[in-house]
Amino acid sequence: MSIYRSLGLEPIINATGTVTRLGGAPMPEKVLDAFRDAASEWVPLEQLQAAACRKIAEATGTEAGLVTAGAAAALTLGTAAILAGHDLGRIEKLPHCDGFPSEIIIAREQRCGYDHAILAAGARFVEVGFNEIVSNAGVRRTELWEYEAAIGPNTAGIAYRHAADSQPDLAALVELAHSRGLPVIVDAAGELPPRGNLKAIPATGADLVAFSGGKAIRGPQSTGILCGSRELISSAALQMLDMDDHLELWDPPTELIDRSRLNGIPRHGLGRGFKVAKEEVAALLVALDLFASGAYDEELPRLRSYLDSIVEALSDAHCECAIKEPASPDRWALLEIAVDEASVGHDAFEVCRRLRAGSPPVYVGHGKLAEGVLVVNPLCLDEAQTKQLASRLKEELS
Ligand SMILES: *Cc1c(COP(=O)(O)O)cnc(C)c1O
């Protein structure tokens, strides 16, 4: 019996993709095997994270890396590292930053709900630029000089949210930041694939980059990756790992934590609540190998065939289907279904509501409902679910 049914729940058809709300990406067999294997033995977590550090560094072309409890946790830990470094007093004080720089500069147009992750470390934002294009009051994006003008004695660093069309250019912003001795932390949580971004984003020189482990990498949903400068990763690790040891015995791997930089052993840090289990670290590393090696490309034809079969099933329905080709060859296509709201008798929101309320419950992408469009992301579907999905869509759209 389904574990969820035994809890009184009805499993859904997830046509939305890797979203956190619905449980994230499907983990491949090899990832699940790693999770199970890791549960049968024990290793000190700092040694495991040091091994992860090596593997992440290799996969991302950075000096060091850490497995975190999601990209949001990576942003909190990365910010904590920027604020406190290896200063034990500051590590102890966070999230209170009295007496040391704690301002993070961020473009208004890049602000979003994940900003809590940065603020939770104790940072305060200094906003620059405007969102003039969205407010229909201008034509320009945030510009480099605006960041430069905002730098002051309390500036601790710069935060940047990466998107394919982000402005200003990240490499140019990093150059400016470094010329003023400031680090840049990048939210690249959902920027994979293209898998080239694993290396291309850190190659801009950004000091810290956060990726989700539970999206396209297809590790456990609760994992993420923080990668970048050894110095900052070391501080992030210190503030996340359990610190309940004696200084005389404490022997963390130097590649992850450089003990000689510290004049004592810190207490549990700000990130202690973001702990990652050994099983999750092991599973994420296997998923990262699969993702980085291109192993997931094999599945693209199967995912495409799901979309084709839905288009065929809806040929007579009150809708227009359009397959949206992916922006990079290692990404999968999406299906957009424009609802003929007049013929169906209600709007796309209502169609979406009815799909969720039906049996089995069906969740389609809801980012374009205001335009009357349902989006199907095939990543979390199998063949049987695709048939059920097509038949539920046909019922609601006929
Ligand atoms: C998904 C996402 C996050 C959070 O990632 P988690 O791994 O779920 O913590 C942060 N920022 C952006 C832009 C995202 O898309």
Short mmCIF file of C-alpha atoms and ligand atoms in Angstrom, two decimals:
data_model
loop_
_atom_site.label_atom_id
_atom_site.label_comp_id
_atom_site.label_asym_id
_atom_site.label_seq_id
_atom_site.Cartn_x
_atom_site.Cartn_y
_atom_site.Cartn_z
CA MET A 1 0.00 0.00 0.00
CA SER A 2 1.16 3.51 -0.76
CA ILE A 3 2.79 5.12 2.28
CA TYR A 4 0.67 8.19 1.64
CA ARG A 5 -2.58 6.21 1.47
CA SER A 6 -1.69 4.59 4.77
CA LEU A 7 -1.60 8.15 6.14
CA GLY A 8 -5.00 8.87 4.69
CA LEU A 9 -3.69 10.95 1.78
CA GLU A 10 -4.31 10.62 -1.93
CA PRO A 11 -1.14 10.80 -4.04
CA ILE A 12 -1.38 13.45 -6.75
CA ILE A 13 -0.34 13.62 -10.37
CA ASN A 14 2.42 16.21 -10.38
CA ALA A 15 2.49 17.95 -13.76
CA THR A 16 4.18 20.98 -12.21
CA GLY A 17 7.81 19.82 -12.07
CA THR A 18 10.26 20.12 -9.21
CA VAL A 19 8.36 22.61 -7.05
CA THR A 20 8.94 22.38 -3.31
CA ARG A 21 5.23 22.66 -2.49
CA LEU A 22 4.57 19.31 -4.13
CA GLY A 23 7.67 17.47 -2.98
CA GLY A 24 10.31 18.29 -5.58
CA ALA A 25 12.02 16.16 -8.20
CA PRO A 26 11.91 12.39 -8.69
CA MET A 27 15.06 10.80 -7.25
CA PRO A 28 16.70 8.26 -9.57
CA GLU A 29 17.21 4.66 -8.37
CA LYS A 30 20.96 5.23 -7.85
CA VAL A 31 20.24 8.22 -5.61
CA LEU A 32 17.77 6.22 -3.52
CA ASP A 33 20.32 3.38 -3.26
CA ALA A 34 22.92 5.85 -1.97
CA PHE A 35 20.45 7.12 0.64
CA ARG A 36 19.77 3.59 1.86
CA ASP A 37 23.45 2.58 1.85
CA ALA A 38 24.43 5.70 3.77
CA ALA A 39 21.93 4.84 6.49
CA SER A 40 23.62 1.52 7.28
CA GLU A 41 26.98 2.95 8.41
CA TRP A 42 28.26 5.99 10.30
CA VAL A 43 30.92 8.57 9.53
CA PRO A 44 31.77 11.88 11.24
CA LEU A 45 29.76 14.52 9.40
CA GLU A 46 32.67 16.94 9.04
CA GLN A 47 34.60 14.21 7.21
CA LEU A 48 31.61 13.52 4.99
CA GLN A 49 31.18 17.22 4.25
CA ALA A 50 34.90 17.43 3.45
CA ALA A 51 34.43 14.67 0.88
CA ALA A 52 31.41 16.57 -0.44
CA CYS A 53 33.57 19.70 -0.54
CA ARG A 54 36.02 17.98 -2.90
CA LYS A 55 33.29 16.64 -5.18
CA ILE A 56 31.36 19.90 -5.34
CA ALA A 57 34.56 21.84 -6.00
CA GLU A 58 35.28 19.57 -8.94
CA ALA A 59 31.74 19.72 -10.35
CA THR A 60 31.51 23.51 -10.05
CA GLY A 61 35.10 24.56 -10.73
CA THR A 62 35.30 26.27 -7.34
CA GLU A 63 37.68 25.99 -4.39
CA ALA A 64 35.19 24.43 -2.02
CA GLY A 65 31.59 23.40 -1.47
CA LEU A 66 29.11 22.38 1.19
CA VAL A 67 25.88 20.37 1.11
CA THR A 68 23.20 22.48 2.72
CA ALA A 69 19.54 22.01 3.61
CA GLY A 70 18.40 23.54 0.31
CA ALA A 71 19.45 26.62 -1.63
CA ALA A 72 17.59 28.88 0.81
CA ALA A 73 19.68 27.49 3.68
CA ALA A 74 22.76 27.97 1.51
CA LEU A 75 21.88 31.66 1.20
CA THR A 76 21.51 32.01 4.97
CA LEU A 77 24.78 30.18 5.65
CA GLY A 78 26.59 32.04 2.90
CA THR A 79 25.43 35.35 4.32
CA ALA A 80 26.44 34.25 7.82
CA ALA A 81 29.90 33.43 6.43
CA ILE A 82 30.15 36.87 4.81
CA LEU A 83 29.09 38.60 8.04
CA ALA A 84 31.19 36.64 10.52
CA GLY A 85 34.09 35.02 8.65
CA HIS A 86 36.29 33.19 11.16
CA ASP A 87 35.65 35.68 13.96
CA LEU A 88 34.35 33.57 16.84
CA GLY A 89 32.81 36.59 18.53
CA ARG A 90 30.78 37.46 15.47
CA ILE A 91 29.77 33.85 14.89
CA GLU A 92 28.43 33.81 18.45
CA LYS A 93 26.54 37.10 17.96
CA LEU A 94 24.70 36.35 14.72
CA PRO A 95 21.99 37.19 13.74
CA HIS A 96 22.80 40.36 15.71
CA CYS A 97 25.47 42.42 13.99
CA ASP A 98 26.14 45.27 16.41
CA GLY A 99 29.60 46.60 15.81
CA PHE A 100 30.41 45.11 12.41
CA PRO A 101 29.31 45.67 8.80
CA SER A 102 26.04 43.95 7.95
CA GLU A 103 24.60 45.71 4.91
CA ILE A 104 24.03 43.66 1.80
CA ILE A 105 23.40 45.57 -1.42
CA ILE A 106 20.68 44.12 -3.65
CA ALA A 107 18.85 45.35 -6.75
CA ARG A 108 15.17 46.12 -6.17
CA GLU A 109 14.29 44.19 -9.31
CA GLN A 110 15.95 41.08 -7.84
CA ARG A 111 14.08 41.10 -4.53
CA CYS A 112 11.78 38.14 -3.83
CA GLY A 113 10.41 35.92 -1.09
CA TYR A 114 13.70 34.08 -0.74
CA ASP A 115 15.23 37.28 0.65
CA HIS A 116 14.23 36.04 4.11
CA ALA A 117 17.04 33.51 3.73
CA ILE A 118 19.62 36.31 3.51
CA LEU A 119 18.02 38.52 6.17
CA ALA A 120 17.75 35.60 8.61
CA ALA A 121 21.54 35.64 9.01
CA GLY A 122 21.31 39.17 10.40
CA ALA A 123 21.98 41.20 7.24
CA ARG A 124 20.09 44.35 6.33
CA PHE A 125 19.40 45.23 2.72
CA VAL A 126 20.43 48.39 0.96
CA GLU A 127 18.35 48.45 -2.22
CA VAL A 128 19.56 49.90 -5.50
CA GLY A 129 17.97 50.50 -8.90
CA PHE A 130 14.28 50.38 -9.67
CA ASN A 131 11.82 48.03 -11.27
CA GLU A 132 10.83 50.55 -13.92
CA ILE A 133 10.04 48.07 -16.64
CA VAL A 134 7.48 46.23 -14.52
CA SER A 135 6.04 49.50 -13.21
CA ASN A 136 5.89 50.72 -16.83
CA ALA A 137 7.68 53.91 -15.84
CA GLY A 138 10.98 53.50 -17.65
CA VAL A 139 13.15 51.32 -19.86
CA ARG A 140 16.33 50.71 -17.86
CA ARG A 141 17.49 47.92 -15.55
CA THR A 142 19.75 48.26 -12.52
CA GLU A 143 23.17 49.64 -13.43
CA LEU A 144 26.66 49.09 -12.04
CA TRP A 145 27.13 52.66 -10.86
CA GLU A 146 24.12 52.29 -8.58
CA TYR A 147 25.83 49.47 -6.68
CA GLU A 148 29.04 51.48 -6.50
CA ALA A 149 27.23 54.53 -5.14
CA ALA A 150 25.63 52.41 -2.39
CA ILE A 151 28.91 51.02 -1.02
CA GLY A 152 29.79 52.46 2.37
CA PRO A 153 31.55 51.60 5.65
CA ASN A 154 28.74 49.23 6.70
CA THR A 155 28.63 47.29 3.44
CA ALA A 156 29.35 43.59 3.99
CA GLY A 157 28.66 42.29 0.48
CA ILE A 158 26.42 42.18 -2.57
CA ALA A 159 23.58 39.73 -3.26
CA TYR A 160 22.58 38.80 -6.81
CA ARG A 161 19.76 36.67 -8.11
CA HIS A 162 20.79 34.86 -11.26
CA ALA A 163 18.46 34.49 -14.22
CA ALA A 164 19.19 33.99 -17.90
CA ASP A 165 18.48 37.70 -18.45
CA SER A 166 19.74 39.16 -15.14
CA GLN A 167 21.22 42.66 -15.24
CA PRO A 168 23.82 43.99 -14.72
CA ASP A 169 26.28 41.39 -15.98
CA LEU A 170 27.41 39.28 -13.02
CA ALA A 171 31.09 39.16 -13.98
CA ALA A 172 31.20 42.96 -14.19
CA LEU A 173 29.47 43.30 -10.83
CA VAL A 174 31.94 40.84 -9.26
CA GLU A 175 34.83 42.86 -10.65
CA LEU A 176 33.42 46.03 -9.12
CA ALA A 177 32.77 44.30 -5.77
CA HIS A 178 36.27 42.84 -5.62
CA SER A 179 37.83 46.19 -6.43
CA ARG A 180 36.17 47.40 -3.22
CA GLY A 181 37.09 44.27 -1.24
CA LEU A 182 33.51 42.97 -1.10
CA PRO A 183 32.14 39.46 -1.71
CA VAL A 184 29.19 38.60 -3.99
CA ILE A 185 26.69 35.88 -3.09
CA VAL A 186 24.54 34.51 -5.92
CA ASP A 187 21.15 32.81 -5.74
CA ALA A 188 21.26 30.36 -8.65
CA ALA A 189 18.82 27.91 -7.05
CA GLY A 190 16.80 27.15 -10.14
CA GLU A 191 19.40 27.91 -12.82
CA LEU A 192 20.06 24.28 -13.77
CA PRO A 193 19.94 23.00 -16.46
CA PRO A 194 21.77 24.06 -18.56
CA ARG A 195 24.30 21.96 -16.70
CA GLY A 196 27.00 24.30 -18.03
CA ASN A 197 25.75 26.78 -15.42
CA LEU A 198 27.25 24.57 -12.67
CA LYS A 199 30.64 25.95 -13.76
CA ALA A 200 29.67 29.05 -15.75
CA ILE A 201 28.05 30.92 -12.84
CA PRO A 202 30.95 30.38 -10.39
CA ALA A 203 33.35 31.19 -13.26
CA THR A 204 32.13 34.80 -13.09
CA GLY A 205 34.29 35.02 -9.96
CA ALA A 206 31.30 35.18 -7.59
CA ASP A 207 32.46 34.33 -4.07
CA LEU A 208 29.49 32.13 -3.18
CA VAL A 209 26.86 30.45 -5.37
CA ALA A 210 23.77 28.61 -4.12
CA PHE A 211 22.12 25.84 -6.17
CA SER A 212 19.12 23.70 -5.23
CA GLY A 213 19.88 20.00 -4.84
CA GLY A 214 16.24 18.98 -5.01
CA LYS A 215 15.34 20.57 -8.32
CA ALA A 216 16.93 19.43 -11.61
CA ILE A 217 19.91 17.80 -9.87
CA ARG A 218 17.29 15.43 -8.46
CA GLY A 219 18.83 14.86 -5.07
CA PRO A 220 16.75 14.83 -1.89
CA GLN A 221 14.33 17.74 -1.93
CA SER A 222 15.80 19.12 1.28
CA THR A 223 19.33 19.53 -0.11
CA GLY A 224 21.25 22.36 -1.70
CA ILE A 225 24.79 23.28 -2.65
CA LEU A 226 26.83 26.26 -1.52
CA CYS A 227 30.08 26.59 -3.46
CA GLY A 228 32.80 29.16 -3.89
CA SER A 229 35.74 30.51 -1.93
CA ARG A 230 37.38 28.14 0.55
CA GLU A 231 37.50 30.87 3.16
CA LEU A 232 33.76 31.51 3.10
CA ILE A 233 32.73 27.86 2.71
CA SER A 234 34.86 27.09 5.75
CA SER A 235 33.01 29.71 7.79
CA ALA A 236 29.64 28.42 6.53
CA ALA A 237 30.57 24.86 7.51
CA LEU A 238 31.62 26.03 10.98
CA GLN A 239 28.27 27.72 11.48
CA MET A 240 26.23 24.74 10.29
CA LEU A 241 27.99 21.66 11.69
CA ASP A 242 27.39 20.36 15.19
CA MET A 243 30.19 21.72 17.40
CA ASP A 244 29.75 19.64 20.52
CA ASP A 245 33.32 18.41 20.89
CA HIS A 246 36.41 19.22 22.99
CA LEU A 247 38.99 21.55 21.49
CA GLU A 248 41.71 18.99 22.38
CA LEU A 249 39.94 16.33 20.31
CA TRP A 250 38.42 18.39 17.53
CA ASP A 251 40.13 17.52 14.26
CA PRO A 252 38.11 18.74 11.28
CA PRO A 253 39.57 18.07 7.80
CA THR A 254 41.70 21.11 6.94
CA GLU A 255 40.29 21.35 3.42
CA LEU A 256 36.86 22.10 4.91
CA ILE A 257 37.71 23.88 8.16
CA ASP A 258 41.11 25.43 8.80
CA ARG A 259 41.50 25.05 12.56
CA SER A 260 44.65 27.13 12.61
CA ARG A 261 42.51 30.16 11.72
CA LEU A 262 40.53 29.82 14.95
CA ASN A 263 41.42 30.67 18.52
CA GLY A 264 38.92 28.18 19.91
CA ILE A 265 36.01 25.97 19.00
CA PRO A 266 32.76 27.84 18.37
CA ARG A 267 29.45 26.83 19.92
CA HIS A 268 26.62 25.68 17.65
CA GLY A 269 26.18 28.44 15.11
CA LEU A 270 23.31 30.18 13.42
CA GLY A 271 23.03 27.34 10.90
CA ARG A 272 22.72 24.48 13.39
CA GLY A 273 19.01 24.30 12.56
CA PHE A 274 19.86 23.62 8.93
CA LYS A 275 21.54 20.30 9.54
CA VAL A 276 21.85 17.84 6.68
CA ALA A 277 21.76 14.09 7.33
CA LYS A 278 24.52 11.79 6.15
CA GLU A 279 22.00 10.00 3.91
CA GLU A 280 21.07 13.28 2.25
CA VAL A 281 24.70 14.24 1.66
CA ALA A 282 25.48 10.85 0.10
CA ALA A 283 22.36 10.90 -2.06
CA LEU A 284 22.95 14.47 -3.24
CA LEU A 285 26.53 13.64 -4.28
CA VAL A 286 25.36 10.72 -6.41
CA ALA A 287 22.65 12.92 -7.95
CA LEU A 288 25.23 15.62 -8.67
CA ASP A 289 27.42 13.07 -10.49
CA LEU A 290 24.45 11.93 -12.58
CA PHE A 291 23.40 15.48 -13.39
CA ALA A 292 26.89 16.74 -14.20
CA SER A 293 27.72 13.72 -16.39
CA GLY A 294 24.67 14.27 -18.57
CA ALA A 295 23.04 10.98 -17.52
CA TYR A 296 19.60 12.64 -17.39
CA ASP A 297 19.73 13.49 -21.12
CA GLU A 298 18.67 9.88 -21.82
CA GLU A 299 15.25 10.69 -20.39
CA LEU A 300 14.49 13.63 -22.64
CA PRO A 301 12.83 11.59 -25.45
CA ARG A 302 10.57 9.86 -22.90
CA LEU A 303 9.51 13.19 -21.38
CA ARG A 304 8.87 14.60 -24.85
CA SER A 305 6.69 11.59 -25.76
CA TYR A 306 4.47 12.33 -22.73
CA LEU A 307 3.79 15.84 -24.04
CA ASP A 308 3.08 14.54 -27.56
CA SER A 309 0.56 12.04 -26.21
CA ILE A 310 -1.27 14.76 -24.24
CA VAL A 311 -1.42 17.00 -27.32
CA GLU A 312 -2.92 14.11 -29.26
CA ALA A 313 -5.49 13.36 -26.55
CA LEU A 314 -6.59 17.00 -26.54
CA SER A 315 -6.89 17.37 -30.32
CA ASP A 316 -10.68 17.90 -30.13
CA ALA A 317 -10.80 19.68 -26.77
CA HIS A 318 -11.55 23.39 -26.19
CA CYS A 319 -7.93 24.46 -26.06
CA GLU A 320 -4.81 25.28 -28.06
CA CYS A 321 -1.72 23.21 -27.28
CA ALA A 322 1.78 24.54 -27.83
CA ILE A 323 4.98 22.69 -27.00
CA LYS A 324 7.58 25.14 -25.74
CA GLU A 325 11.01 24.04 -26.83
CA PRO A 326 13.64 24.27 -24.08
CA ALA A 327 16.18 27.08 -24.02
CA SER A 328 19.07 24.60 -23.75
CA PRO A 329 19.41 21.09 -25.26
CA ASP A 330 19.74 19.43 -21.82
CA ARG A 331 16.43 20.88 -20.64
CA TRP A 332 13.03 19.29 -21.33
CA ALA A 333 10.16 20.86 -23.24
CA LEU A 334 6.97 22.13 -21.55
CA LEU A 335 3.41 22.00 -22.84
CA GLU A 336 1.25 25.11 -22.69
CA ILE A 337 -2.49 24.58 -22.94
CA ALA A 338 -4.42 27.77 -23.73
CA VAL A 339 -7.93 27.22 -22.41
CA ASP A 340 -10.81 28.36 -24.64
CA GLU A 341 -12.54 29.88 -21.61
CA ALA A 342 -15.73 30.84 -23.51
CA SER A 343 -16.32 27.30 -24.78
CA VAL A 344 -15.33 25.61 -21.51
CA GLY A 345 -17.65 27.94 -19.60
CA HIS A 346 -15.18 29.08 -16.95
CA ASP A 347 -11.65 30.42 -16.67
CA ALA A 348 -8.32 28.65 -16.37
CA PHE A 349 -8.26 29.20 -12.58
CA GLU A 350 -11.46 27.19 -12.29
CA VAL A 351 -10.06 24.45 -14.56
CA CYS A 352 -6.99 24.32 -12.33
CA ARG A 353 -9.16 24.19 -9.21
CA ARG A 354 -11.26 21.33 -10.63
CA LEU A 355 -8.17 19.38 -11.64
CA ARG A 356 -6.82 19.66 -8.08
CA ALA A 357 -10.15 18.66 -6.58
CA GLY A 358 -10.64 15.64 -8.85
CA SER A 359 -9.56 12.07 -8.38
CA PRO A 360 -6.71 11.58 -8.68
CA PRO A 361 -5.83 15.17 -7.81
CA VAL A 362 -3.94 16.76 -10.72
CA TYR A 363 -1.57 19.70 -10.25
CA VAL A 364 -0.60 21.55 -13.41
CA GLY A 365 1.75 24.52 -13.66
CA HIS A 366 -0.11 27.62 -12.45
CA GLY A 367 2.28 30.40 -13.49
CA LYS A 368 0.26 31.50 -16.52
CA LEU A 369 -3.33 31.08 -15.33
CA ALA A 370 -3.94 34.82 -15.60
CA GLU A 371 -3.27 34.46 -19.34
CA GLY A 372 -5.67 31.49 -19.50
CA VAL A 373 -2.84 28.98 -19.87
CA LEU A 374 -2.16 25.70 -18.04
CA VAL A 375 1.44 24.50 -18.14
CA VAL A 376 2.43 20.81 -18.11
CA ASN A 377 5.95 19.97 -16.94
CA PRO A 378 6.59 16.26 -17.61
CA LEU A 379 9.55 15.72 -15.25
CA CYS A 380 7.62 14.05 -12.41
CA LEU A 381 5.30 11.96 -14.63
CA ASP A 382 5.40 8.34 -15.69
CA GLU A 383 3.49 6.70 -18.51
CA ALA A 384 0.47 5.62 -16.48
CA GLN A 385 0.17 9.05 -14.83
CA THR A 386 0.44 10.75 -18.21
CA LYS A 387 -2.56 8.72 -19.42
CA GLN A 388 -4.58 9.72 -16.36
CA LEU A 389 -3.47 13.34 -16.74
CA ALA A 390 -4.50 13.41 -20.41
CA SER A 391 -7.89 11.95 -19.62
CA ARG A 392 -8.54 14.39 -16.75
CA LEU A 393 -7.51 17.33 -18.94
CA LYS A 394 -9.81 16.08 -21.70
CA GLU A 395 -12.73 15.79 -19.26
CA GLU A 396 -12.26 19.34 -18.00
CA LEU A 397 -11.65 20.85 -21.43
CA SER A 398 -14.44 19.21 -23.44
C1 LIG B 1 13.84 27.24 -5.44
C2 LIG B 1 14.50 28.53 -5.20
C3 LIG B 1 15.11 28.81 -3.97
C4 LIG B 1 15.06 27.85 -2.81
O1 LIG B 1 15.70 26.64 -3.08
P1 LIG B 1 15.53 25.42 -2.05
O2 LIG B 1 16.55 24.43 -2.54
O3 LIG B 1 14.12 24.95 -2.19
O4 LIG B 1 15.82 25.93 -0.70
C5 LIG B 1 15.75 30.02 -3.80
N1 LIG B 1 15.79 30.94 -4.79
C6 LIG B 1 15.20 30.72 -6.00
C7 LIG B 1 15.27 31.78 -7.04
C8 LIG B 1 14.53 29.50 -6.24
O5 LIG B 1 13.95 29.29 -7.42
#
